[in-house]
XYZ file of C-alpha atoms in Angstrom:
563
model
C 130.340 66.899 93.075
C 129.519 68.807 89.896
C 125.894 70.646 89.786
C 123.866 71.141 86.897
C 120.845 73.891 86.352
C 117.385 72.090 86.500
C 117.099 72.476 82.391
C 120.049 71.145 81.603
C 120.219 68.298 84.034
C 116.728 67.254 83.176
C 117.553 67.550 79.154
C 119.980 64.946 79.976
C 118.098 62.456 81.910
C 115.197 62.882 79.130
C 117.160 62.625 76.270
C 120.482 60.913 76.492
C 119.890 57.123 77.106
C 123.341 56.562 77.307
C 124.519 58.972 80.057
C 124.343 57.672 83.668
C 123.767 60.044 86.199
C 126.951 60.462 88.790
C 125.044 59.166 91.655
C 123.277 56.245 89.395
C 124.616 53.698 91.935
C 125.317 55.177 95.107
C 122.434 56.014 97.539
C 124.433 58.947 99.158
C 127.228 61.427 98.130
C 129.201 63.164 101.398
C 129.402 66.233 101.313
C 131.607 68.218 104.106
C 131.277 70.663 105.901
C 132.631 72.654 108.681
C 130.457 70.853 111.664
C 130.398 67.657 109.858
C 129.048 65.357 107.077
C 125.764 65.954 105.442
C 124.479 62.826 103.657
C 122.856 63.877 100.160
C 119.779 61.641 98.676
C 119.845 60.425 95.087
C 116.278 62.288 93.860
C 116.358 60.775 90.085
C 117.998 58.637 87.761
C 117.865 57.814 84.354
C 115.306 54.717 85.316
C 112.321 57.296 87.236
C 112.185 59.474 84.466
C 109.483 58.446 82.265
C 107.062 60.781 81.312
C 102.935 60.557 82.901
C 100.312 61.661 80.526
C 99.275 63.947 83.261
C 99.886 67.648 83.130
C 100.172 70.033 86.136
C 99.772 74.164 86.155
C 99.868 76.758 88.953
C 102.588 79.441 89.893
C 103.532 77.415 93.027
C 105.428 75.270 90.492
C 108.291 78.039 89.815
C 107.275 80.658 92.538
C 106.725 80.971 96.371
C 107.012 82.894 99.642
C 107.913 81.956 103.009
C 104.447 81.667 105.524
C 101.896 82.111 102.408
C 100.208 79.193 100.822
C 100.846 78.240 97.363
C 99.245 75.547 95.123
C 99.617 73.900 91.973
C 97.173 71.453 90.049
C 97.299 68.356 88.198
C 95.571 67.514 85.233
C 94.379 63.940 85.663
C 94.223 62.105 81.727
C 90.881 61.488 80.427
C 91.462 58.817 78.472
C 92.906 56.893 81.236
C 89.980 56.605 83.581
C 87.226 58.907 85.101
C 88.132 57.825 88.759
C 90.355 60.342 90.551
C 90.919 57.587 93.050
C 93.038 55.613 90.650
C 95.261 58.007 90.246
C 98.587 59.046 92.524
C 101.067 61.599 92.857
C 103.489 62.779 94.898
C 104.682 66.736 95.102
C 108.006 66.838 97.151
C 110.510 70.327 97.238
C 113.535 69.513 97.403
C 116.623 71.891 98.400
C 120.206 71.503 99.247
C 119.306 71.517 102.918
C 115.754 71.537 103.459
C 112.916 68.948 102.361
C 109.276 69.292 102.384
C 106.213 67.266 101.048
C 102.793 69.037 99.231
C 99.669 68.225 100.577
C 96.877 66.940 98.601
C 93.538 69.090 99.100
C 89.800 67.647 99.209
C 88.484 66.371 95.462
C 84.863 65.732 94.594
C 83.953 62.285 93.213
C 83.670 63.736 89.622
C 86.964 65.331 89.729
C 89.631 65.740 86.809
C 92.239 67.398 88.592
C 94.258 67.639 92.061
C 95.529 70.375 93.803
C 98.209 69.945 96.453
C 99.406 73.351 98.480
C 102.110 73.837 101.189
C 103.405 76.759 102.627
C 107.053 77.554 102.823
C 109.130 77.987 105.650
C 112.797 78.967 104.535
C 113.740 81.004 101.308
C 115.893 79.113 99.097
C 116.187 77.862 95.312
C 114.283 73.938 94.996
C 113.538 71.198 92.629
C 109.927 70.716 92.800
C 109.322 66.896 92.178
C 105.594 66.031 90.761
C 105.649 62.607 90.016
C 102.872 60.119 89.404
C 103.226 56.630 91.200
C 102.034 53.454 90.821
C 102.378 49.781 93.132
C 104.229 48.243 89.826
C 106.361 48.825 87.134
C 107.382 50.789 86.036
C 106.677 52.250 89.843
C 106.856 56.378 89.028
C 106.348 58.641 86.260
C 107.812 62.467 86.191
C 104.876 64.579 84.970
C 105.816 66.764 82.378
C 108.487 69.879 83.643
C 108.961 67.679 87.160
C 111.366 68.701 88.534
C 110.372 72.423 88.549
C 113.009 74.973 89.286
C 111.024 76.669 92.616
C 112.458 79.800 94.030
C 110.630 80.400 97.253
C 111.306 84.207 98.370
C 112.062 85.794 102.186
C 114.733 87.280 104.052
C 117.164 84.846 103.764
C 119.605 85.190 106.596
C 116.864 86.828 108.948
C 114.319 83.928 108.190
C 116.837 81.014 108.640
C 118.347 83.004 111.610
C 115.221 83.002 113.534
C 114.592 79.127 112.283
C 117.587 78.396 114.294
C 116.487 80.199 117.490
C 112.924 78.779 117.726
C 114.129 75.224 117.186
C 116.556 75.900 119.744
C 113.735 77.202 121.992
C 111.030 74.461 121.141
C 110.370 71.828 124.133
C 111.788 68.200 123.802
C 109.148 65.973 122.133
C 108.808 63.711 124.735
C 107.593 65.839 126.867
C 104.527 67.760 125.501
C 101.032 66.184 124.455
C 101.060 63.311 121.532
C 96.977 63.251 121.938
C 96.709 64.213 118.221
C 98.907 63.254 115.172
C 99.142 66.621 114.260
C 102.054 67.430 116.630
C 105.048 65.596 114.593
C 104.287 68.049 111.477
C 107.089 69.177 110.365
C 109.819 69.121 107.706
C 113.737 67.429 106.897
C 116.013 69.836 107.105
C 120.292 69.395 107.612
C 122.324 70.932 110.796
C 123.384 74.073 108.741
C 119.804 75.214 109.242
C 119.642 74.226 112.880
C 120.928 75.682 116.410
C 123.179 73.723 118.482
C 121.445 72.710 121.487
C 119.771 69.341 119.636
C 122.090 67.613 117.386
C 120.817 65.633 114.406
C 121.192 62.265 112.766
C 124.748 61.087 111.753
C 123.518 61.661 108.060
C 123.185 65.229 109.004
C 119.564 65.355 108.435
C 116.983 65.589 111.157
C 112.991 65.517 110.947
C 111.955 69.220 112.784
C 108.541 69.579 113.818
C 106.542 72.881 114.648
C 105.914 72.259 117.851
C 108.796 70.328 119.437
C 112.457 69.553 118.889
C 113.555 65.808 119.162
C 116.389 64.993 121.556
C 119.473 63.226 119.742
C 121.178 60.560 121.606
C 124.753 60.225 120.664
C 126.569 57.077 120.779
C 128.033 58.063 124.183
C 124.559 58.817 125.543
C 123.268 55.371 124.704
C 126.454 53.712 126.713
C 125.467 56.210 129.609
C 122.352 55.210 129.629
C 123.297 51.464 128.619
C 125.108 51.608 132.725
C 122.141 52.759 134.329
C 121.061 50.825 137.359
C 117.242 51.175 135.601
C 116.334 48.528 132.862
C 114.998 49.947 130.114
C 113.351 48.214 126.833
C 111.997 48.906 123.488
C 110.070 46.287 121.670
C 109.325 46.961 118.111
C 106.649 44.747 116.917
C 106.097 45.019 113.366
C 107.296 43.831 110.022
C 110.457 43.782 108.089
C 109.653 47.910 107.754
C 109.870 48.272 111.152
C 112.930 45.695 111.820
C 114.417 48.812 110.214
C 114.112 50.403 113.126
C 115.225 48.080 115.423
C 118.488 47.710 113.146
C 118.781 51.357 113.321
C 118.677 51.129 117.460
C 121.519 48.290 117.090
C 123.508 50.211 114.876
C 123.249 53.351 117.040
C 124.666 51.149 119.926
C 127.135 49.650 119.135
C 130.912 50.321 118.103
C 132.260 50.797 114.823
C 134.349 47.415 115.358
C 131.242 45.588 117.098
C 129.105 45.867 114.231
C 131.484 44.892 111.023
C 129.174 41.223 110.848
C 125.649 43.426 111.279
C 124.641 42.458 107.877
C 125.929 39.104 108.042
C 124.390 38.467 111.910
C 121.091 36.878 113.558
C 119.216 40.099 114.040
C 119.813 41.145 109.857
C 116.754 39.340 108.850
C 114.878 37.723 111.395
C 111.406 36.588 110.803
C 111.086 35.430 114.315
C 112.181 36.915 117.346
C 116.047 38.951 118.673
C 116.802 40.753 121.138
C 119.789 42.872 121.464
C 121.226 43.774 125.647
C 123.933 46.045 126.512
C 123.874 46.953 129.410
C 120.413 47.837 131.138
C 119.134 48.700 127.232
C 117.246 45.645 125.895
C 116.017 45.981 122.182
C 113.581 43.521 121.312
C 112.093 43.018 117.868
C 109.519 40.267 117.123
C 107.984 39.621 113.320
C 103.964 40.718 113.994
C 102.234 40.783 111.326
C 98.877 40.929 113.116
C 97.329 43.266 110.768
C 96.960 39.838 107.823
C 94.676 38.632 110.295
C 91.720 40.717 108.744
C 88.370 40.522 109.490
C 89.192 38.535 112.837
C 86.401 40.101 115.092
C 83.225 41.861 114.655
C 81.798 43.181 118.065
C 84.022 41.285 120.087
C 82.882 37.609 118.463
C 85.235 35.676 115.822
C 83.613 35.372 111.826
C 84.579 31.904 111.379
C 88.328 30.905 110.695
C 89.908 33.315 107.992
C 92.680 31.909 106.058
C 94.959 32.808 103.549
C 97.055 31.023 101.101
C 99.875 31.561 99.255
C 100.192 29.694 95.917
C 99.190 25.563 97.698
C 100.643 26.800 101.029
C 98.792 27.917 104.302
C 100.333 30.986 105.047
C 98.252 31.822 108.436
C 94.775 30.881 109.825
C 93.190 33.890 111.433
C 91.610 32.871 114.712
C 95.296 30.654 115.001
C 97.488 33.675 114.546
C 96.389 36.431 116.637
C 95.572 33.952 119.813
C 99.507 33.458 119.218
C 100.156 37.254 118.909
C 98.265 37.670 122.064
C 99.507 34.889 124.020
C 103.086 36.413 123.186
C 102.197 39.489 125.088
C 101.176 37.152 128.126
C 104.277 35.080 128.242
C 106.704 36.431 126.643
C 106.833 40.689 126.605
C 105.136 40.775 130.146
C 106.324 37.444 131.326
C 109.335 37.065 133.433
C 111.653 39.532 131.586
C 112.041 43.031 132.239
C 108.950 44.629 131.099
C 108.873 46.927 128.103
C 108.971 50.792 129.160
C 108.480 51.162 124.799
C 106.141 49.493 122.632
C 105.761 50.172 118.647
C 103.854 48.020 117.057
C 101.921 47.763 113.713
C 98.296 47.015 114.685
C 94.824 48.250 113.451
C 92.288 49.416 115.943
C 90.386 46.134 115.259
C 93.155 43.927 116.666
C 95.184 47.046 119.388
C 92.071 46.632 121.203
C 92.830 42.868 122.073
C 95.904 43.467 122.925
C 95.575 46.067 125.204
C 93.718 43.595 127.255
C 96.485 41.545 127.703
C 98.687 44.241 128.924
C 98.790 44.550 132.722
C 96.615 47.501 134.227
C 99.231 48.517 136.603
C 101.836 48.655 133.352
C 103.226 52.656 132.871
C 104.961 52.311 129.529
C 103.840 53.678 126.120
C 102.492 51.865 123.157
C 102.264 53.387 119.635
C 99.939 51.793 117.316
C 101.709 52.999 114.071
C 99.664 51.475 110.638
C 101.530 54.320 108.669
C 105.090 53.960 108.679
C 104.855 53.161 104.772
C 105.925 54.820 101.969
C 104.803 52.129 99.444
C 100.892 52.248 100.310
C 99.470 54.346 97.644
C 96.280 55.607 99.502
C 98.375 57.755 102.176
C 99.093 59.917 99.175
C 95.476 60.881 98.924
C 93.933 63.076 101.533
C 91.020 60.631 102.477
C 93.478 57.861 103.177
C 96.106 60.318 105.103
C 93.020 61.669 107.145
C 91.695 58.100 107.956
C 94.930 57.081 109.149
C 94.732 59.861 111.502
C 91.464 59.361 112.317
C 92.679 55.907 113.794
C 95.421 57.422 115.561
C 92.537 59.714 117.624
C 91.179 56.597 117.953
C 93.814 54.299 119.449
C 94.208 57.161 121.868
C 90.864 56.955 123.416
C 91.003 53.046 123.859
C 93.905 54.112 126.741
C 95.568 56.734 128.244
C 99.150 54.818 127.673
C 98.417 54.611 123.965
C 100.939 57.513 122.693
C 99.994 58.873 119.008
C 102.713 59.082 116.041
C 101.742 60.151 112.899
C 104.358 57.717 111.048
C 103.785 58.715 107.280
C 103.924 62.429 108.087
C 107.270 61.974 109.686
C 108.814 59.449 107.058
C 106.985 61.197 103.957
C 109.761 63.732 103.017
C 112.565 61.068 102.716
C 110.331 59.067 100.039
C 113.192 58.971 97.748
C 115.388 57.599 100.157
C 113.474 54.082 100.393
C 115.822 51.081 99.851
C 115.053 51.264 96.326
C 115.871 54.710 96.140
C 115.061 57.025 93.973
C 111.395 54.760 93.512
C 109.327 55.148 96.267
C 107.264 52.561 95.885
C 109.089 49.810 94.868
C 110.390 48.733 98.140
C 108.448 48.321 101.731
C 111.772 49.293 103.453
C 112.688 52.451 104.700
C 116.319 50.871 105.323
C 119.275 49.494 103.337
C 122.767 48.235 104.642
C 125.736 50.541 103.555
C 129.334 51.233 104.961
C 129.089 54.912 105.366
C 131.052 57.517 107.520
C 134.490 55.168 108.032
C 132.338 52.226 108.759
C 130.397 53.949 111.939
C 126.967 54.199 109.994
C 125.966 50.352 108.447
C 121.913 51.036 108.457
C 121.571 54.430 106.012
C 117.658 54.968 106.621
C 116.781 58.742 108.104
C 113.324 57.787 108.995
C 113.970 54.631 110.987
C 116.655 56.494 112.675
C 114.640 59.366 113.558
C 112.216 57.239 114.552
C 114.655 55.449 116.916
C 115.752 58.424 118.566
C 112.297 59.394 118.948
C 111.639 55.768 121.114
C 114.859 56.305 122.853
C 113.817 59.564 124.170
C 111.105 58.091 125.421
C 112.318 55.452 126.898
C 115.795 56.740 128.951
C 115.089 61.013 128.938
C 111.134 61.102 129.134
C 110.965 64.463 130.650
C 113.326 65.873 128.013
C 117.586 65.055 127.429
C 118.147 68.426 129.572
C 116.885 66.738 132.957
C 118.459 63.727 132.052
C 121.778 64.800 131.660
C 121.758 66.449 134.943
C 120.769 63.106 136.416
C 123.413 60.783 138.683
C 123.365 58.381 136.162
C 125.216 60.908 133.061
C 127.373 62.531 135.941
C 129.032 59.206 135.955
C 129.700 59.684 132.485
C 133.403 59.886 132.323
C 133.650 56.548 134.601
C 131.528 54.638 132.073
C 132.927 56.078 128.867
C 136.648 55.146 130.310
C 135.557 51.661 130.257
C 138.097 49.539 127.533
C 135.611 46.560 127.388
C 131.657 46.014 127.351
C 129.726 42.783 126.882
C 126.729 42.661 124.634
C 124.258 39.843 124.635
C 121.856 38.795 121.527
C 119.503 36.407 121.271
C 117.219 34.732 118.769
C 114.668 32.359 117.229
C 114.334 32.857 113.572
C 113.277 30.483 111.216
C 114.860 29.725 107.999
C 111.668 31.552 106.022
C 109.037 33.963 105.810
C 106.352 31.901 105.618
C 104.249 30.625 107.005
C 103.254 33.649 109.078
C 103.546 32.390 112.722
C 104.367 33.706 116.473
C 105.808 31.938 118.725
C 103.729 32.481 122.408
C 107.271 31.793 123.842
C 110.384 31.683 121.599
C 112.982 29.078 121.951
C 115.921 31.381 122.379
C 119.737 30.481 121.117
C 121.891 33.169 123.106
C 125.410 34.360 122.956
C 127.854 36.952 124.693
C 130.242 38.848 123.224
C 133.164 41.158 123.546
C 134.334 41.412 120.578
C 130.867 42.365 118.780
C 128.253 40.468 116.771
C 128.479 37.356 115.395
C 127.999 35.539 111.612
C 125.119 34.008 111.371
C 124.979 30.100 111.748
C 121.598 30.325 109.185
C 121.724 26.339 108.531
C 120.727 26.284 112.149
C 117.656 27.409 111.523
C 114.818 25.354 111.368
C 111.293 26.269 108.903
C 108.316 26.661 110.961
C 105.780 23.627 109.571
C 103.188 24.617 107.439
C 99.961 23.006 106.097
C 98.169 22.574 102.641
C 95.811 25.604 101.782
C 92.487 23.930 102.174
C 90.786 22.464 99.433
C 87.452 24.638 99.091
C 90.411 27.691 99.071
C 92.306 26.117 96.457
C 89.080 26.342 94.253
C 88.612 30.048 94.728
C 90.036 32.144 92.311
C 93.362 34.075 93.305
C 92.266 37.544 94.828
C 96.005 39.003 94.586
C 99.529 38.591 92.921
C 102.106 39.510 95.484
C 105.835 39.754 95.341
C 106.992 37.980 98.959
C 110.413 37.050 100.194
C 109.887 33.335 98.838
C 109.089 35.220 94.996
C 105.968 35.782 92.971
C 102.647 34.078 94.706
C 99.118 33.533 94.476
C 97.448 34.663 97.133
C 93.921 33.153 97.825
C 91.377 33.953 101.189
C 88.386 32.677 102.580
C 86.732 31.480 105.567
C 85.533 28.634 106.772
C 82.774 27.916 109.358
């Protein structure tokens, strides 16, 4: 791959409406090196390079030193609007091997400008993104200059020397306290900057926080721990952005020939419920969209029946929808099955504190209530709506001890151009996209959902940290188990042929299949579509309160309640 100074490479982009970038349809370029493959994110194309009428100043734009806070400011257009709040940007520094998100500071209501700081860790040469964003086209704007050309200064080899040795040094993340969100800040960085003892993801890239080093589990690990005599299960409860991460726990499993059909298979994209077994390692994901069912209770009583519609369609009734969320956790998660030691789910406080009530008191698993695994939700890139996301967090804590405390965005926030639209961040809710990548061994390219796996796997098999694991029985058998020629894997399902309407099953009818050979196509005329009912008629008269894009196209999307 070629490289071009920031000037001329911009002038390019800007200019020349006929030249397409080398990357312009390929997510990632490989790169080798001597430990292995690093790979690189597409950061801007032709397409993400219109110009905002915003401006932004400050010598953090071109200059910076490692440990000392730097800022720069943007210069919101007054002849747009006078509210700051409509307004949204995103500051990311961006180096060969090291990534690293600006933070936006506290504005006052009258305020016509933003300033965003961060504070360096390694030295290095960076583009300096500043890009204004928007929830529709044309999705992101470069501010004029973006990308900057930021040299941050330092001691090169002593400051990424001694990076290596404290990340070697830092405890596994499992293990120390997750009471405040503050604990997974950190920053992307690529295994030439890191030690040996922790490994990173097969793109090369791993999320490092301050305080802790997450544990990578190999593909060996997981069939180590896959023969264990203890069953162990992680249920990810969520939406399609979080079947990302359930994809990315299949795709970790299983074998480079054992996955070929992923794409084409049940669990791809299943609005319903699949579960994936090898072994003793169940992954379970279930569609839970719990957090449409707004508005359900106030002090513990239920507001009348909240509906919403899509276009003539009822999509879900309230009161309807989370009793069937809640009698899935009854009869299905903590029914007769193997209970789950992991559970991430997408739930507000208003509705986690239901379903903590149907968990068992005697159950010693983990939940984490994660709202802000997003990249597409405009307000975490404002400080009030980062801080009352973590405010939440705090507060999902205190509802239970067993409630564990991830700050999502924070984690996912520095691969924002890596969404499946990639390079627009907000123009797609997924994190993942399928690809064929590293000789057909990597078929889910997503670095957050993959960090966030191993994250949930460490939790789950190595909970006091891979080093006591590994010294465990169960990995001393590991050249027994790895000598093994076959394996059986088991998946079942019950997805329905479409999105909507929104519905959970309190007890899915299952189709199940083993295999040796590895997953199957999907049989999608088997499917049946879950019945659905007319919106109601008093509904139907309301005006549309939203336009949505959804899986079944452009809809209108109409609420109310009736008592």
């Amino acid at each position: 791959m070629f490289c071009l100074s920031v000037e001329v490479r911009k002038k390019i982009l800007l200019t020349d409406s006929k030249w397409d970038p080398p990357l312009k349809f390929t997510l990632y370029n490989i790169e080798q090196f001597s430990s292995g493959p690093v790979l690189r994110v597409q950061h801007l194309v032709k397409d993400s390079s219109n110009l905002s009428t915003c401006e932004v100043v400050g010598e953090g734009l071109h200059r910076a030193e490692v440990g000392v806070t730097s800022s720069i400011t943007v210069i919101l257009d007054p002849m747009r609007t006078q509210d700051f709040q409509q307004f949204f940007f995103s500051v990311l520094a961006v180096g060969e091997d090291h990534i690293f998100p600006a933070k936006p500071q506290p504005v006052f209501s009258n305020a016509t400008n933003v300033t965003f700081t961060y504070v360096p860790t390694l030295p290095g040469e960076y583009d300096l993104y500043v890009e204004e964003i928007f929830q529709r086209p044309p999705w992101q704007k470069q501010v004029p200059g973006s990308p900057f050309l930021l040299v941050v200064q330092g001691h090169h080899e002593l400051d990424i020397d001694d990076f290596k040795v404290r990340t070697d040094k830092l405890p596994s993340c499992q293990i120390i306290s997750q009471e405040d969100p503050s604990w997974v800040e950190g920053e992307w960085v690529t295994r030439k900057l890191l030690g040996r003892k922790r490994g990173v993801l097969r793109s090369g890239w791993v999320f490092q926080p301050k305080r802790c080093s997450f544990d990578i589990f190999t593909k060996d690990d997981i069939e180590i721990a896959a023969a264990s005599k203890v069953p162990k299960t992680i249920a990810i409860l969520g939406s399609s952005t979080e079947r990302g991460i359930f994809l990315s726990l299949v795709d970790l499993a299983l074998r480079k020939e054992e996955k070929i059909h992923l794409v084409e298979s049940d669990l791809a994209k299943c609005w319903g419920f699949s579960e994936f077994q090898f072994g003793n390692l169940h992954f379970i994901y279930q569609d839970f969209r719990v957090y449409r069912a707004r508005d359900l209770y106030a002090e513990g009583s239920i507001r009348g029946v909240n509906v919403t519609c899509n276009n003539e369609k009822k999509v879900q009734e309230g009161s309807n929808f989370f009793q069937d969320a809640l009698n899935f956790l009854e009869e299905t998660l903590f029914g007769s099955r193997p209970w789950p030691d992991i559970i991430f789910v997408t739930s507000p406080i208003v509705h986690l504190r239901l379903l903590l009530e149907k968990i068992p008191h005697f159950w010693n698993g983990t939940i984490y209530p994660v709202v802000n695994f997003k990249c597409k939700w405009l307000n975490y890139y404002q400080l009030d709506g980062l801080l009352k996301a973590r405010d939440e967090a705090k507060a999902s804590r205190s509802l239970d001890p067993r409630v564990g405390v991830l700050d999502g965005f924070t984690l996912s926030t520095g691969m924002r151009h890596a969404t499946e639209s990639s390079p627009f961040i907000t123009h797609s809710i997924h994190f993942h996209r399928w690809c064929d990548e590293l000789n057909g061994e990597m078929r889910v390219c997503s670095n957050p959902t993959e960090m966030v796996a191993q994250f949930l796997l460490g939790q789950a098999i190595a909970p006091e940290g891979k080093d006591v694991w590994m010294k465990s029985t169960d990995y001393k058998n590991r050249e027994a188990v790895l000598s093994a020629n076959t394996r059986t894997i088991r998946v079942c399902h019950d997805c329905p042929a479409t999105l909507l309407p929104f519905h959970i099953k309190s007890k899915p009818d299952l189709n199940c299949y083993d295999s040796r050979e590895g997953l199957h196509i999907s049989l999608e005329q088997n499917f049946k579509v879950w019945d659905g009912s007319p919106c109601p008629e008093e509904c139907m008269k309301t005006e549309p309160v939203d336009k949505v894009y959804t899986q079944s196209g452009l809809v209108d999307v109409r609420q109310c309640t009736i008592r």
